[in-house]
Short mmCIF file of C-alpha atoms in Angstrom, two decimals:
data_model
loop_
_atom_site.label_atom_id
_atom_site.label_comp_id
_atom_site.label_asym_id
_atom_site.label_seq_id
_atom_site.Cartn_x
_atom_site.Cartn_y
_atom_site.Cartn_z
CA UNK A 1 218.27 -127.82 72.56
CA UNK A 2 215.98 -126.87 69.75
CA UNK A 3 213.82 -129.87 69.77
CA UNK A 4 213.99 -130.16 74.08
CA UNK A 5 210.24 -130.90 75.01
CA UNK A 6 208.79 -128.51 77.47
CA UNK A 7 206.74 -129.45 80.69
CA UNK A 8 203.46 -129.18 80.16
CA UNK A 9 201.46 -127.33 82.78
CA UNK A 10 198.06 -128.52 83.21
CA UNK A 11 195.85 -125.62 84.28
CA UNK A 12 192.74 -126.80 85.86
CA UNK A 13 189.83 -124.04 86.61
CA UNK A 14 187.25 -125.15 88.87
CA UNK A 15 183.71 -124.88 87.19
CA UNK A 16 181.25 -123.64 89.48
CA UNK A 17 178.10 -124.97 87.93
CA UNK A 18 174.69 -125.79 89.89
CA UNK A 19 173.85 -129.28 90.34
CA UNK A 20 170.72 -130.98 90.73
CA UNK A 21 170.40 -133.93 92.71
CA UNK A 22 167.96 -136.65 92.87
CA UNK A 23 166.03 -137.25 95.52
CA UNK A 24 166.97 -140.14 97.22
CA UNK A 25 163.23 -141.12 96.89
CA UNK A 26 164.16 -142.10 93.32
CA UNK A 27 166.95 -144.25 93.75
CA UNK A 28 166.03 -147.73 93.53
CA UNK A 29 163.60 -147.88 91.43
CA UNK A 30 161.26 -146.30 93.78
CA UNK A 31 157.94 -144.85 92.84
CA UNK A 32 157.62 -142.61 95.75
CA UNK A 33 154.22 -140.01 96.14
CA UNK A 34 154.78 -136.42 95.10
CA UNK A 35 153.52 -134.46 97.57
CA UNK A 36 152.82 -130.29 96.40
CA UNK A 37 153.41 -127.73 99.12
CA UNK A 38 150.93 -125.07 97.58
CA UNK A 39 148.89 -127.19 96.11
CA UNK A 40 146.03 -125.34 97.74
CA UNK A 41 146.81 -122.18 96.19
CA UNK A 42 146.92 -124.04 92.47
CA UNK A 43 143.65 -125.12 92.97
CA UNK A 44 142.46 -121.58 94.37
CA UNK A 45 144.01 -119.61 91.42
CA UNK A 46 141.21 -118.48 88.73
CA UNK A 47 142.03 -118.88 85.49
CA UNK A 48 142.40 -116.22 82.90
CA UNK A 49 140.02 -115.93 80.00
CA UNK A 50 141.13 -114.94 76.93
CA UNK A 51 139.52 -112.13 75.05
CA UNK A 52 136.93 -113.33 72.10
CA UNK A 53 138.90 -112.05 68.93
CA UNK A 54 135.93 -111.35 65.98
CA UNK A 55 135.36 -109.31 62.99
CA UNK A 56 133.66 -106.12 65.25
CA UNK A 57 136.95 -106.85 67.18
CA UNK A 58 139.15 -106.42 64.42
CA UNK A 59 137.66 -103.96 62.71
CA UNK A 60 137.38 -101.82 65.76
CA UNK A 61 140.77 -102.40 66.19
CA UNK A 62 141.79 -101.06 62.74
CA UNK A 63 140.04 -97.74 63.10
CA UNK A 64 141.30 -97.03 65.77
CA UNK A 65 144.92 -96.39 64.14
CA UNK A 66 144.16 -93.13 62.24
CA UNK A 67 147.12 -93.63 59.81
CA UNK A 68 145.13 -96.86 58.35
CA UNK A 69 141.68 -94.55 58.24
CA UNK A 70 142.93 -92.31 56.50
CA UNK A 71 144.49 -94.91 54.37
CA UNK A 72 141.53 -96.77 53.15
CA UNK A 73 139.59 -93.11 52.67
CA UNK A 74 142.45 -92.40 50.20
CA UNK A 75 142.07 -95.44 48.38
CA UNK A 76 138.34 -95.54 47.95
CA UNK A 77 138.75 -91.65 46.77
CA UNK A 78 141.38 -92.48 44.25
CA UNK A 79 139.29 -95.69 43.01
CA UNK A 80 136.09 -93.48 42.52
CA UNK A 81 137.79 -90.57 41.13
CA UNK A 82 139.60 -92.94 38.50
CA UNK A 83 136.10 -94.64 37.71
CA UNK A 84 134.85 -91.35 36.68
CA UNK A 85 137.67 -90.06 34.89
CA UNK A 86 137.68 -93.73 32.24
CA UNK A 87 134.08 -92.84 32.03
CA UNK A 88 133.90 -89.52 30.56
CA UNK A 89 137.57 -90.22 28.40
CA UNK A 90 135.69 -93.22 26.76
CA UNK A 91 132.53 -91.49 26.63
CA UNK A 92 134.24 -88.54 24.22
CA UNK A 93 136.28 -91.49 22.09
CA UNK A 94 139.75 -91.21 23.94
CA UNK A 95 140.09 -94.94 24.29
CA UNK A 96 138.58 -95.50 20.90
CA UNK A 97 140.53 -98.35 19.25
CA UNK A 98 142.30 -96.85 16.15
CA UNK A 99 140.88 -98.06 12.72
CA UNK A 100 143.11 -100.26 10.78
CA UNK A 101 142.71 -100.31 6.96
CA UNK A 102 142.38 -103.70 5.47
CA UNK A 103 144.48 -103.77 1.85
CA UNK A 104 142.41 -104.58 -0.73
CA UNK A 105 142.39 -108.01 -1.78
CA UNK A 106 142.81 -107.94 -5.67
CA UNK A 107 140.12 -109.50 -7.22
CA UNK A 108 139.81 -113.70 -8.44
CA UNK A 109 138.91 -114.03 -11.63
CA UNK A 110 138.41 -117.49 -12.56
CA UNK A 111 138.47 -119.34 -16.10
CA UNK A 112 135.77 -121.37 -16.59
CA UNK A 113 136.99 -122.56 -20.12
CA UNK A 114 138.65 -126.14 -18.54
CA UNK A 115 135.66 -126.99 -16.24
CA UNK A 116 133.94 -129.93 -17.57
CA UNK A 117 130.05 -129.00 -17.96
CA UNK A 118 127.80 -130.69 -16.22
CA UNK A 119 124.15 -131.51 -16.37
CA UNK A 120 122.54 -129.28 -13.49
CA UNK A 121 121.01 -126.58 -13.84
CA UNK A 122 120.49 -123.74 -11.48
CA UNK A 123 117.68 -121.11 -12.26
CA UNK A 124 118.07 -117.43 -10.80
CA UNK A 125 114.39 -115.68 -10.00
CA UNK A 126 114.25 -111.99 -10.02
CA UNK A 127 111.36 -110.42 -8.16
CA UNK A 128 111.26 -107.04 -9.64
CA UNK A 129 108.82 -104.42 -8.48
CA UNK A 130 107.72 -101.90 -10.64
CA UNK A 131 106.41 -98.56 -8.77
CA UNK A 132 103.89 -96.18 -11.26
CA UNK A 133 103.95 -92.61 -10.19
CA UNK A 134 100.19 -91.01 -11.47
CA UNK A 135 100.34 -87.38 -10.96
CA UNK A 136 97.01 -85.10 -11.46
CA UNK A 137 98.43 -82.41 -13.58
CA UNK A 138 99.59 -82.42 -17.15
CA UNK A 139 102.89 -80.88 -16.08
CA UNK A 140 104.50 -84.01 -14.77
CA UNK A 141 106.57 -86.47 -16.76
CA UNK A 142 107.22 -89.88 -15.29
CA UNK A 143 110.71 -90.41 -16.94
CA UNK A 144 110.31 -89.61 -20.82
CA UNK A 145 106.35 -91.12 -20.45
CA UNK A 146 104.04 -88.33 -20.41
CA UNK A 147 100.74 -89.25 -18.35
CA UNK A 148 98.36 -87.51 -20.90
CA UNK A 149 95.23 -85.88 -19.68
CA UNK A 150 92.57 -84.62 -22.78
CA UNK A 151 88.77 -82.66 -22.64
CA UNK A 152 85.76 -84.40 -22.94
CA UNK A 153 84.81 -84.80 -27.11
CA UNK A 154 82.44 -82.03 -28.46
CA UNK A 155 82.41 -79.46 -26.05
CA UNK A 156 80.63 -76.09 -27.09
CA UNK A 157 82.50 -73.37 -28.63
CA UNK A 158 82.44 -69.89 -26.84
CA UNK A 159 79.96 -67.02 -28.65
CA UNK A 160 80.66 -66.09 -32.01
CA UNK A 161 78.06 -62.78 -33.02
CA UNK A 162 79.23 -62.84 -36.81
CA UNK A 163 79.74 -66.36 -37.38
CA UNK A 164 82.48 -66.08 -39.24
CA UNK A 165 83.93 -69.50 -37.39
CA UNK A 166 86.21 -67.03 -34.85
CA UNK A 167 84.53 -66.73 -31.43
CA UNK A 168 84.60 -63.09 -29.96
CA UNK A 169 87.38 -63.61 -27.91
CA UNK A 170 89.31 -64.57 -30.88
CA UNK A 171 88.75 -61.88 -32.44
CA UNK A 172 89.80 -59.81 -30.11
CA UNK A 173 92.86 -61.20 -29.92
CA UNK A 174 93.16 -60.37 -33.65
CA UNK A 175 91.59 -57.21 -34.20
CA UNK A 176 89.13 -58.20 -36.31
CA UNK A 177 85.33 -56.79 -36.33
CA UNK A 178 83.01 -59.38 -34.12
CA UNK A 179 79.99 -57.86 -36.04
CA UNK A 180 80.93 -58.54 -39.41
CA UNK A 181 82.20 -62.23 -40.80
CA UNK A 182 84.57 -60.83 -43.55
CA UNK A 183 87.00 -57.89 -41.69
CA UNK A 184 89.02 -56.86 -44.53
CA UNK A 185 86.69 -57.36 -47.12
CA UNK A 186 88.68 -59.49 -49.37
CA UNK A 187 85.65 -62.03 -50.25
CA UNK A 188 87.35 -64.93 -47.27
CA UNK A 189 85.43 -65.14 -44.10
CA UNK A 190 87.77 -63.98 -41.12
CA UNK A 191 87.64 -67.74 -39.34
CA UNK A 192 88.18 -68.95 -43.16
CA UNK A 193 91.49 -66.94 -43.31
CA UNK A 194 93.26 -68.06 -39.95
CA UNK A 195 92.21 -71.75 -40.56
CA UNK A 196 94.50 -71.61 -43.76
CA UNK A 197 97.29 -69.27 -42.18
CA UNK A 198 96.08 -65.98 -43.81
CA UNK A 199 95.87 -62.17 -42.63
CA UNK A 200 92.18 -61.71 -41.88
CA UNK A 201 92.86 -58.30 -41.50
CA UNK A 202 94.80 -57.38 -44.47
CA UNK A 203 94.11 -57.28 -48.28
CA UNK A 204 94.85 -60.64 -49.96
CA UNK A 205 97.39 -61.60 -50.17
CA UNK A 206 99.09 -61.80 -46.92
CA UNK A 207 100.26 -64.22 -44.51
CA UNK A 208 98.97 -64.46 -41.31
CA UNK A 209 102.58 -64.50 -39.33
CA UNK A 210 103.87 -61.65 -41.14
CA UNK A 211 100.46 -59.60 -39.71
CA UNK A 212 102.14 -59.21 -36.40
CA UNK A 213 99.31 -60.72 -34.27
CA UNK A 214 100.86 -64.26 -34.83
CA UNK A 215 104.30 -65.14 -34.34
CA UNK A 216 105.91 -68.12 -35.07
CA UNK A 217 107.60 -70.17 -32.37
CA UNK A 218 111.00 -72.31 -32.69
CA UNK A 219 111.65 -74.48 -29.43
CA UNK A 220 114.86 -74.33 -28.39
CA UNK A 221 115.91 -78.07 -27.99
CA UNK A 222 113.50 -79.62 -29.95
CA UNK A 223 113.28 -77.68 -33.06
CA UNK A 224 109.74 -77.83 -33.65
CA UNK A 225 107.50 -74.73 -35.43
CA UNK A 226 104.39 -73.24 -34.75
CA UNK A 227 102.31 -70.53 -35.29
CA UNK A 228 100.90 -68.68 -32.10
CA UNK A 229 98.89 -65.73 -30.77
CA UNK A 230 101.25 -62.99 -30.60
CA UNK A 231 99.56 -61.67 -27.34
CA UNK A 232 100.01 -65.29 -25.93
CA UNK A 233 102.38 -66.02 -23.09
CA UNK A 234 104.97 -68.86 -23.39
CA UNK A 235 106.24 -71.12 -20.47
CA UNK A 236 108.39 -74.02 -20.41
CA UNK A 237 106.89 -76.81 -17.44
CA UNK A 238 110.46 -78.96 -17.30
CA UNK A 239 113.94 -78.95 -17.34
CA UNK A 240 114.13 -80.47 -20.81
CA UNK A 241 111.27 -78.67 -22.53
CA UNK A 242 109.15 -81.43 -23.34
CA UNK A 243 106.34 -79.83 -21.92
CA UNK A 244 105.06 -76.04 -23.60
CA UNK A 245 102.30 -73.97 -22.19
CA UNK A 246 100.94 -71.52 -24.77
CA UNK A 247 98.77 -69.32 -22.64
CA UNK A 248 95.80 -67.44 -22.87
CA UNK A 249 94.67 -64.25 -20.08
CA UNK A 250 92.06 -66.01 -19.57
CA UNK A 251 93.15 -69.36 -18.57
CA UNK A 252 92.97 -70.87 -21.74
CA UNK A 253 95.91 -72.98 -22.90
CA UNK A 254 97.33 -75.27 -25.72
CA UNK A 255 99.81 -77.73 -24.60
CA UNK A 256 102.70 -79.29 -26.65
CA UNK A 257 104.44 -82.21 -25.36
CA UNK A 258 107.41 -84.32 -26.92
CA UNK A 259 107.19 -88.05 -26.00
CA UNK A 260 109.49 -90.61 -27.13
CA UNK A 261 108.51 -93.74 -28.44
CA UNK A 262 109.91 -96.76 -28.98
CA UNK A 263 110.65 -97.18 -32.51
CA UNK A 264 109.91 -100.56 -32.90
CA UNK A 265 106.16 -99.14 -32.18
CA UNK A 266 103.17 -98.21 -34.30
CA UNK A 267 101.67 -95.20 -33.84
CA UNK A 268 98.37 -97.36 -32.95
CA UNK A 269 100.81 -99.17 -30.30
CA UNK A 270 102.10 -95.99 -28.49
CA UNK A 271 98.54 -94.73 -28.65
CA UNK A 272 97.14 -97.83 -26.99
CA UNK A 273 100.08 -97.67 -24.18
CA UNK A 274 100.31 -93.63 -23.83
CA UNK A 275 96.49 -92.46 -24.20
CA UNK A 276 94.86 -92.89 -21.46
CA UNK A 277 90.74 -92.83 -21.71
CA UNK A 278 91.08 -92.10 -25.49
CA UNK A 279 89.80 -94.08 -28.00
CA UNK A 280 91.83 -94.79 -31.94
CA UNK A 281 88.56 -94.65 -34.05
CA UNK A 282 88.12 -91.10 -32.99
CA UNK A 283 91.32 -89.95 -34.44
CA UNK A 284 91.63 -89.30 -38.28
CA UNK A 285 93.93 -88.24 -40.70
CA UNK A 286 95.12 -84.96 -41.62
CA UNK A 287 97.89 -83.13 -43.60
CA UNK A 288 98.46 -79.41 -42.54
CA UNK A 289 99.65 -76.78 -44.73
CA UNK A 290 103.20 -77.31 -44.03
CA UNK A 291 102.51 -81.29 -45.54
CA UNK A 292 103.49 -82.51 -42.77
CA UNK A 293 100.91 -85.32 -42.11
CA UNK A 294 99.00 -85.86 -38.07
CA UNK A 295 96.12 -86.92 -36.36
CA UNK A 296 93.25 -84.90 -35.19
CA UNK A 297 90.78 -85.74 -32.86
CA UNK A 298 87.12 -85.17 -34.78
CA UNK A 299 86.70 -81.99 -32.27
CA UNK A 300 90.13 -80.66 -33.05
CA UNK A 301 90.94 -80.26 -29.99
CA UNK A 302 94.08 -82.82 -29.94
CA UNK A 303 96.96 -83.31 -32.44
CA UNK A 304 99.58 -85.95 -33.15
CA UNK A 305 102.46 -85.77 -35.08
CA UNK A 306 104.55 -88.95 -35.20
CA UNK A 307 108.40 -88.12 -35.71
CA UNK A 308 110.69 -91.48 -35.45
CA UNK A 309 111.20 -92.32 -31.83
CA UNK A 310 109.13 -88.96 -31.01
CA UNK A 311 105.34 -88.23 -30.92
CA UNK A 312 104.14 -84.55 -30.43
CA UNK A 313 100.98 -84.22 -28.93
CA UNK A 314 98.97 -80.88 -29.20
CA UNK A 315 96.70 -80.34 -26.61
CA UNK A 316 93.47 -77.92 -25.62
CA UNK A 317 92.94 -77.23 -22.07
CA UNK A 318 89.93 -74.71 -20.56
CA UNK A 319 88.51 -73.90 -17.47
CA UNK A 320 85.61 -74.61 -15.36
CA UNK A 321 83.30 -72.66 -17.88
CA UNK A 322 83.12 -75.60 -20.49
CA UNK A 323 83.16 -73.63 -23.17
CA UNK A 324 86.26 -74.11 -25.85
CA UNK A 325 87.08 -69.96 -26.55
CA UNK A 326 90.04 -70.60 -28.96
CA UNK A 327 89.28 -73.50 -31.16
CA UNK A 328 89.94 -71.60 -34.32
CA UNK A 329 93.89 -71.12 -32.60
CA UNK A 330 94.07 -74.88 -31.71
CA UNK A 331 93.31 -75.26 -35.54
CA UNK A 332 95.92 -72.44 -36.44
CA UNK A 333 98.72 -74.10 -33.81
CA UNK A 334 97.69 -77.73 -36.00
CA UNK A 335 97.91 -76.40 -39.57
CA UNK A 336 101.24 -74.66 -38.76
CA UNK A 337 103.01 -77.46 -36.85
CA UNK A 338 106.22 -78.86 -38.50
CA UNK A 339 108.52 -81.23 -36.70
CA UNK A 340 111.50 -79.53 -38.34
CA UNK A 341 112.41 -76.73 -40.82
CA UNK A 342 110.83 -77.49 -43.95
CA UNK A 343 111.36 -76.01 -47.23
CA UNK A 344 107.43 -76.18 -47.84
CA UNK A 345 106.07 -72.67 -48.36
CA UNK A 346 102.25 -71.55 -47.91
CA UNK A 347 101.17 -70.34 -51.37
CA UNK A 348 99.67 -66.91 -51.93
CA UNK A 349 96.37 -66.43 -51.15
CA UNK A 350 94.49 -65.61 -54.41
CA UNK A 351 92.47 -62.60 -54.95
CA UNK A 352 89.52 -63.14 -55.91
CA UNK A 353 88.27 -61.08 -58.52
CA UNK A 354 85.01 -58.89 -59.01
CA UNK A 355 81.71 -60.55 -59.81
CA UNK A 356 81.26 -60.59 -63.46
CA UNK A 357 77.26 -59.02 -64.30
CA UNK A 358 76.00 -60.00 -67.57
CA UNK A 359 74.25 -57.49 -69.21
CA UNK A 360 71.79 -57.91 -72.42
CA UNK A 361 71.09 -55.08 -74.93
CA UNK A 362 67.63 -55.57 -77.06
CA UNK A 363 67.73 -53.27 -80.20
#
């Protein structure tokens, strides 16, 4: 009852399917003619030609969709417009690469002591170049070497009326009486009196810086002394006061420059190296009032006073005239020149006394 097999019912459904049948042409391995019923109208029909597809074609093509105009014109706008924007960034530094800072290395310091020496030697050439600066004007130190410039030997002193060895102009300056050649009358011609640092104007005895028409001068850095025309004008030439410019109204000065020496060096050798155009046999020996010993040129119109590594030169300069107006002062400035302070005191000036007449009585 359960396991009772049950008729099958077999269902068939008629397909309704086209079928193509051979021509009975075919059968038997005939090879029959095929023979076309419009086979004048395949012959007849023209054939279509294809359009030629190009580059004009294509491109005529793409233009003609406005969406893909208007795409390429943005593209090309954004490409220019981001050209020119990198340009001016990196032309003000904005894409400038940052700068890194290297550490310093420490240095490599290397002993030598355990190399084994060997026979080569190596020699090391220096070129060195040495540049000379020559200025015109007696104002310009090259370093701490003075380029000296001096007068011609034996010029001709201005006029004198009273010969007393003071020219006019000098005295002038002092006060004294151009007509007559002893002012105060104390027996000592005036130009007499200044040469050895005495009053001309004033009863012996008197010294000629306590007269008030000569001071004395102290530099500053230096130390140096010196007598000077009160009425004189003083002026410093450089920032270290090597270089002094006592001054006359006229143009007239007297020069005092310091300049070292090396002190390995004779005088003769700094003189030979330092002054220019001037010759050694024309200088001699002198010692002033102060004892402190120089050199004087035979004119006395230059000076030299040799101080350990220093040398002060004293120096007359004129004008255009040729004429030397103040050689008795250039002689005062020499006698009174000390390196230092010195104890050394001029003495008094003696007075001389009244000419002794001899008289003879006959009975």
């Amino acid at each position: 009852m359960f396991f009772r097999k049950k008729n099958k019912e077999i269902i068939k459904t008629a397909i309704n399917v086209p079928m193509l049948v051979i021509p009975e042409e075919f059968y038997g391995g005939k090879d029959p003619v095929i023979h076309y019923q419009n086979k004048d109208k395949i012959k007849n029909k023209p054939e279509k030609l294809l359009p030629e597809v190009g580059i004009n074609n294509r491109l005529a093509g793409l233009f003609k969709n406005k969406i893909v105009l208007y795409s390429v014109i943005g593209v090309v706008f954004l490409l220019v417009t981001g050209v020119i924007t990198w340009y001016y960034l990196n032309q003000a530094g904005f894409f400038a690469k940052p700068v890194v800072v290297e550490p310093e290395l420490p240095k490599i310091t290397t002993d030598n002591t355990n190399k084994p020496t060997t026979t080569e030697q190596v020699s090391v050439i220096e070129e060195i170049t040495t540049t000379t600066l020559v200025e015109n004007t007696t104002s310009t130190l090259v370093g701490k070497v003075k380029t000296l410039e001096f007068l011609p030997v034996f010029l001709t002193n201005s006029a004198d009326m009273d010969n007393d060895s003071l020219t006019d102009l000098e005295e002038e300056t002092l006060g004294t009486d151009s007509g007559v050649w002893d002012t105060d009358k104390d027996g000592y011609y005036d130009g007499q009196e200044v040469y050895n640092l005495y009053n001309p104007i004033g009863l012996a005895p008197m010294k000629i810086v306590d007269s008030g028409v000569v001071q004395e001068y102290i530099d500053p850095k230096w130390q140096y002394r010196v007598y000077y025309p009160a009425t004189w004008q003083i002026g410093t030439v450089d920032e270290e006061g090597r270089q002094v410019l006592f001054s006359a109204s006229d143009g007239d000065y007297i020069e005092i420059d310091v300049v070292d020496k090396e002190k390995n060096d004779t005088f003769a050798d700094w003189f030979a190296k330092t002054a220019t155009g001037q010759r050694f046999i024309d200088l001699s020996d002198f010692v002033n009032r102060f004892k402190e010993n120089g050199k004087k040129r035979g004119d006395d119109l230059v000076g030299y006073f040799v101080n350990f590594d220093k040398v002060y030169v004293i120096t007359y300069h004129t004008d255009s005239s040729g004429f030397i107006s103040y050689r008795h002062f250039m002689q005062l400035m020499l006698q009174s020149f000390r390196p230092n302070k010195t104890l050394v005191e001029i003495p008094e000036q003696a007075v001389l006394g009244e000419p002794t007449v001899n008289t003879t009585v006959t009975p």
